[in-house]
């Protein structure tokens, strides 16, 4: 990617707008530096190019800001798309991934200055936290969010009016406080709506087409609307992954396909229903026919989702939930599967066991995997009797299964955190072969979490943020005001499915609930929402900043009640899917609950008493 950096000094800049008393919240880490810096916000024209600039009071008299954003020029090339998980765990999640955004504390606050050309402004979010003042969150077209700007003396409306001399600020259909920026002279805004083609070429014929085929007409229109809204929801594309024109002959990419769409309207979602948990699955034999086939697997999944599984049945049931055994297999077929899978496992195990020390010295990848595994095995669930003590056979099994997985999936190999996923499987199955194949089934669900690009993790954090905005805008405003709107402190939750947040016994229940894939694929996102909402009183009614929010969230470990969290997550799901859409002209919000795509479920549209209604 070729970039052109704007010069630090431009002759005869023209000051268009200036406002004092605008504080930048840095939330500087590992520093005693103040996290709020007073300064000026300005709109300045330099050589005809308008830019939005902020500089601290200490920097008055200096000619240039310390941070200059670059303007895209052309296509292609490379750009570093790294990601900061936002906390420092006791293990690096993916050690080769550097941090994308780290505001390095410096002695002079002037280092926090920035200048953003208005042509590179992607969005602007204006909000007022109930206990504070107005603040703005800006995002550039390169995907770079700036620290929140707090207007202690007002002035956000005046700034927006001044910006509209140069750009169009269109209210997002998702959030009335979010404005998308379009250049005045490009027609980009009108083009974006024209591309929807809601009425196709025969717009005036909508009524007659609706009467002839209401189902197809309505779905055709809504699919285009939601595709547009989805674009409004997403952050700007990274130059590393530009969104080019779609080739009709090319296969569709998963994240470009519309799927499970939850369309809600207005601010009120409606009441949240009361939810109760059920009893765990405690009978297995009654679901088997004479040949050992499992009857009514969906009923079993419902029971597991509602109450989990009793410990005595987990060893058998988990092998079905994780795909080791097909639900429709007979007892004889399962014996054959176990024999074949056992042979396959030990063939892979021999591959790494037979590598000599001399060979391994010339294989840095295998040597690196072994080193990571040995280090992680020695600190995984050591408080559990199955893994406690020195020279414990459980530790040997943990090591061997993880090394064998490297042979099974050498492209991914071993990534720190995978030992956390295996330990409960090994504890329940008490069997090396069965735990390995259960791990492969589990990794089918979460392997993207461990990929070096971390695109799946970024996508999940984005989805979680969108959900939380729909569920609790006030909490979102508060987190945004403290530079925590990215929800980076939830990274570990999503990476290893809350393994460090609940007790070992609770994790067994939580995971088997999630493996049912009920009531939606990404129920773990609703679990995260349930936890965050349970902490809103502690967060909002306090003097937390970025660091103390992070500390508070991390200290929730082992303090959460699983059944309460599950009830809250299911209640959120029911609240969302029962929400009805009001008038078609109303504002929309859209939330994703699928994996990397939207997964469409039973969806009907009716027109009644002049109102659109959408049910799931």
GROMACS .gro file of C-alpha atoms in nm, residues 19-26 33-42 53-60 108-114 148-153:
model
   39
   19UNK     CA    1  -1.289   2.519   2.044
   20UNK     CA    2  -1.107   2.517   2.377
   21UNK     CA    3  -1.182   2.285   2.670
   22UNK     CA    4  -1.173   1.963   2.470
   23UNK     CA    5  -1.007   1.691   2.675
   24UNK     CA    6  -0.841   1.388   2.520
   25UNK     CA    7  -0.870   1.071   2.732
   26UNK     CA    8  -0.549   0.877   2.679
   33UNK     CA    9   0.081   1.037   3.337
   34UNK     CA   10  -0.263   1.200   3.359
   35UNK     CA   11  -0.519   1.023   3.145
   36UNK     CA   12  -0.704   1.344   3.052
   37UNK     CA   13  -0.524   1.621   2.865
   38UNK     CA   14  -0.690   1.959   2.802
   39UNK     CA   15  -0.657   2.104   2.456
   40UNK     CA   16  -0.807   2.262   2.145
   41UNK     CA   17  -1.009   2.103   1.863
   42UNK     CA   18  -0.974   2.282   1.528
   53UNK     CA   19  -0.683   1.862   1.448
   54UNK     CA   20  -0.644   1.836   1.823
   55UNK     CA   21  -0.352   1.969   2.022
   56UNK     CA   22  -0.296   2.006   2.397
   57UNK     CA   23  -0.267   2.341   2.569
   58UNK     CA   24   0.103   2.276   2.627
   59UNK     CA   25   0.161   2.265   2.252
   60UNK     CA   26   0.028   2.611   2.168
  108UNK     CA   27   0.527   1.578   2.681
  109UNK     CA   28   0.153   1.558   2.629
  110UNK     CA   29   0.206   1.711   2.285
  111UNK     CA   30   0.283   1.363   2.158
  112UNK     CA   31  -0.093   1.297   2.171
  113UNK     CA   32  -0.172   1.558   1.906
  114UNK     CA   33  -0.332   1.439   1.586
  148UNK     CA   34  -1.237   0.985   2.299
  149UNK     CA   35  -1.263   1.364   2.295
  150UNK     CA   36  -1.460   1.504   2.590
  151UNK     CA   37  -1.615   1.849   2.550
  152UNK     CA   38  -1.611   1.987   2.903
  153UNK     CA   39  -1.745   2.324   2.786
   0.00000   0.00000   0.00000
